């Protein structure tokens, strides 16, 4: 070994090129060892440690201009600087993990648009007896709601989670999904609207499904976009929603009106 390793061996040990080691020497980050009797510069443990320190800090994102003073600082300052570098690395790691998770979510259209809680609820709905078109309509409504009222969407999901545990609520909403195929003048629409409104009034926690998002909108337009998404004017579904809202308003529940601003 002749009291050390060559520059090529030192570079391989640290994981850099010989050119990089020479660059470190040029910047004064690592002192060049003396030549031995054969004319070779031999790197001992002290030089190798310094190379490892410089390489590690540089790989962690510390600018080369800051590495020298950092390594030459006293123990307390060096420890504080290392803690700061570690904090920055942790932030970068968390950001990269978030980006990776986003890439994974792109493979699933629902998860690219909705949080996992919402996707889990959509996946539960078929098991509760909701037809595929009702699940798809719910998904569209939730995507729109999250886009228009993001600050209230998490609370909204909590209200929906609790409501789906109530068989009476589930039965009424399933009936509402069936009503979309009825004629707009079907007398059953008014009966169903009354039953739904009465259920909401008797269950204030579930009423928040209707009032929670609209309370966070500064304009009625956004509320109507969410409430009537995908429903044609004059359809059975649109008439049913209008009747439920009218009954809730008559009971003192505040809901934006179609012509309000």
PDB file of N, CA and C in Angstrom, residues 12 24-25 36 42 56 65 83 86 88-89 102 116 125 128 131 136 148 162 176 178 189 202 224 240:
ATOM      1  N   UNK A  12     -12.305   5.961  -6.522  1.00  0.00           N
ATOM      2  CA  UNK A  12     -13.203   4.806  -6.573  1.00  0.00           C
ATOM      3  C   UNK A  12     -13.796   4.528  -5.198  1.00  0.00           C
ATOM      4  N   UNK A  24     -11.770  19.108  -6.210  1.00  0.00           N
ATOM      5  CA  UNK A  24     -11.807  19.369  -4.766  1.00  0.00           C
ATOM      6  C   UNK A  24     -10.471  19.962  -4.301  1.00  0.00           C
ATOM      7  N   UNK A  25      -9.374  19.423  -4.838  1.00  0.00           N
ATOM      8  CA  UNK A  25      -8.055  19.962  -4.491  1.00  0.00           C
ATOM      9  C   UNK A  25      -7.945  21.415  -4.941  1.00  0.00           C
ATOM     10  N   UNK A  36       5.000  10.172  -2.771  1.00  0.00           N
ATOM     11  CA  UNK A  36       5.915   9.220  -2.150  1.00  0.00           C
ATOM     12  C   UNK A  36       7.198   9.144  -2.982  1.00  0.00           C
ATOM     13  N   UNK A  42      -0.180   9.698  -2.273  1.00  0.00           N
ATOM     14  CA  UNK A  42      -0.833   8.616  -1.564  1.00  0.00           C
ATOM     15  C   UNK A  42      -1.839   9.185  -0.561  1.00  0.00           C
ATOM     16  N   UNK A  56     -20.166  13.608   0.528  1.00  0.00           N
ATOM     17  CA  UNK A  56     -21.466  13.416   1.163  1.00  0.00           C
ATOM     18  C   UNK A  56     -22.235  14.723   1.253  1.00  0.00           C
ATOM     19  N   UNK A  65     -18.948  25.869  -2.292  1.00  0.00           N
ATOM     20  CA  UNK A  65     -18.355  27.047  -1.661  1.00  0.00           C
ATOM     21  C   UNK A  65     -18.605  27.081  -0.160  1.00  0.00           C
ATOM     22  N   UNK A  83     -27.550  19.200  11.035  1.00  0.00           N
ATOM     23  CA  UNK A  83     -28.974  19.078  11.341  1.00  0.00           C
ATOM     24  C   UNK A  83     -29.811  19.844  10.327  1.00  0.00           C
ATOM     25  N   UNK A  86     -29.844  17.893   7.135  1.00  0.00           N
ATOM     26  CA  UNK A  86     -30.743  16.745   7.294  1.00  0.00           C
ATOM     27  C   UNK A  86     -32.201  17.180   7.138  1.00  0.00           C
ATOM     28  N   UNK A  88     -33.333  19.712   5.406  1.00  0.00           N
ATOM     29  CA  UNK A  88     -33.579  19.986   3.986  1.00  0.00           C
ATOM     30  C   UNK A  88     -33.729  18.694   3.193  1.00  0.00           C
ATOM     31  N   UNK A  89     -32.909  17.710   3.519  1.00  0.00           N
ATOM     32  CA  UNK A  89     -33.012  16.418   2.832  1.00  0.00           C
ATOM     33  C   UNK A  89     -34.361  15.757   3.111  1.00  0.00           C
ATOM     34  N   UNK A 102     -48.205  10.732  -6.554  1.00  0.00           N
ATOM     35  CA  UNK A 102     -49.033  11.352  -7.586  1.00  0.00           C
ATOM     36  C   UNK A 102     -48.943  10.566  -8.884  1.00  0.00           C
ATOM     37  N   UNK A 116     -58.333   9.406  -1.393  1.00  0.00           N
ATOM     38  CA  UNK A 116     -58.591   7.985  -1.160  1.00  0.00           C
ATOM     39  C   UNK A 116     -59.923   7.755  -0.441  1.00  0.00           C
ATOM     40  N   UNK A 125     -70.302   1.871  -2.799  1.00  0.00           N
ATOM     41  CA  UNK A 125     -71.671   2.095  -3.256  1.00  0.00           C
ATOM     42  C   UNK A 125     -72.300   0.924  -4.006  1.00  0.00           C
ATOM     43  N   UNK A 128     -73.772  -1.478  -1.736  1.00  0.00           N
ATOM     44  CA  UNK A 128     -74.975  -1.002  -1.060  1.00  0.00           C
ATOM     45  C   UNK A 128     -76.195  -1.026  -1.975  1.00  0.00           C
ATOM     46  N   UNK A 131     -76.744   1.470  -8.552  1.00  0.00           N
ATOM     47  CA  UNK A 131     -76.373   1.065  -9.917  1.00  0.00           C
ATOM     48  C   UNK A 131     -75.147   1.829 -10.401  1.00  0.00           C
ATOM     49  N   UNK A 136     -71.402   6.590 -11.054  1.00  0.00           N
ATOM     50  CA  UNK A 136     -70.698   7.482 -11.982  1.00  0.00           C
ATOM     51  C   UNK A 136     -71.156   8.925 -11.798  1.00  0.00           C
ATOM     52  N   UNK A 148     -64.641  23.048  -6.934  1.00  0.00           N
ATOM     53  CA  UNK A 148     -65.269  24.334  -6.645  1.00  0.00           C
ATOM     54  C   UNK A 148     -65.182  24.731  -5.179  1.00  0.00           C
ATOM     55  N   UNK A 162     -70.852   8.936   7.348  1.00  0.00           N
ATOM     56  CA  UNK A 162     -71.789   8.641   8.429  1.00  0.00           C
ATOM     57  C   UNK A 162     -73.175   8.307   7.879  1.00  0.00           C
ATOM     58  N   UNK A 176     -83.957   7.773  -5.129  1.00  0.00           N
ATOM     59  CA  UNK A 176     -83.735   8.976  -5.921  1.00  0.00           C
ATOM     60  C   UNK A 176     -83.011   8.686  -7.217  1.00  0.00           C
ATOM     61  N   UNK A 178     -83.220   5.906  -8.873  1.00  0.00           N
ATOM     62  CA  UNK A 178     -84.210   5.274  -9.753  1.00  0.00           C
ATOM     63  C   UNK A 178     -85.130   6.317 -10.373  1.00  0.00           C
ATOM     64  N   UNK A 189     -92.535  11.606  -7.760  1.00  0.00           N
ATOM     65  CA  UNK A 189     -91.400  12.499  -7.523  1.00  0.00           C
ATOM     66  C   UNK A 189     -91.672  13.394  -6.316  1.00  0.00           C
ATOM     67  N   UNK A 202     -85.167  15.523   9.955  1.00  0.00           N
ATOM     68  CA  UNK A 202     -85.151  14.701  11.168  1.00  0.00           C
ATOM     69  C   UNK A 202     -83.740  14.256  11.549  1.00  0.00           C
ATOM     70  N   UNK A 224     -75.284  25.718  -7.442  1.00  0.00           N
ATOM     71  CA  UNK A 224     -76.173  25.115  -8.429  1.00  0.00           C
ATOM     72  C   UNK A 224     -75.410  24.186  -9.371  1.00  0.00           C
ATOM     73  N   UNK A 240     -86.988  16.766  -8.922  1.00  0.00           N
ATOM     74  CA  UNK A 240     -86.911  16.209  -7.579  1.00  0.00           C
ATOM     75  C   UNK A 240     -86.009  17.033  -6.671  1.00  0.00           C
TER      76      UNK A 240
END
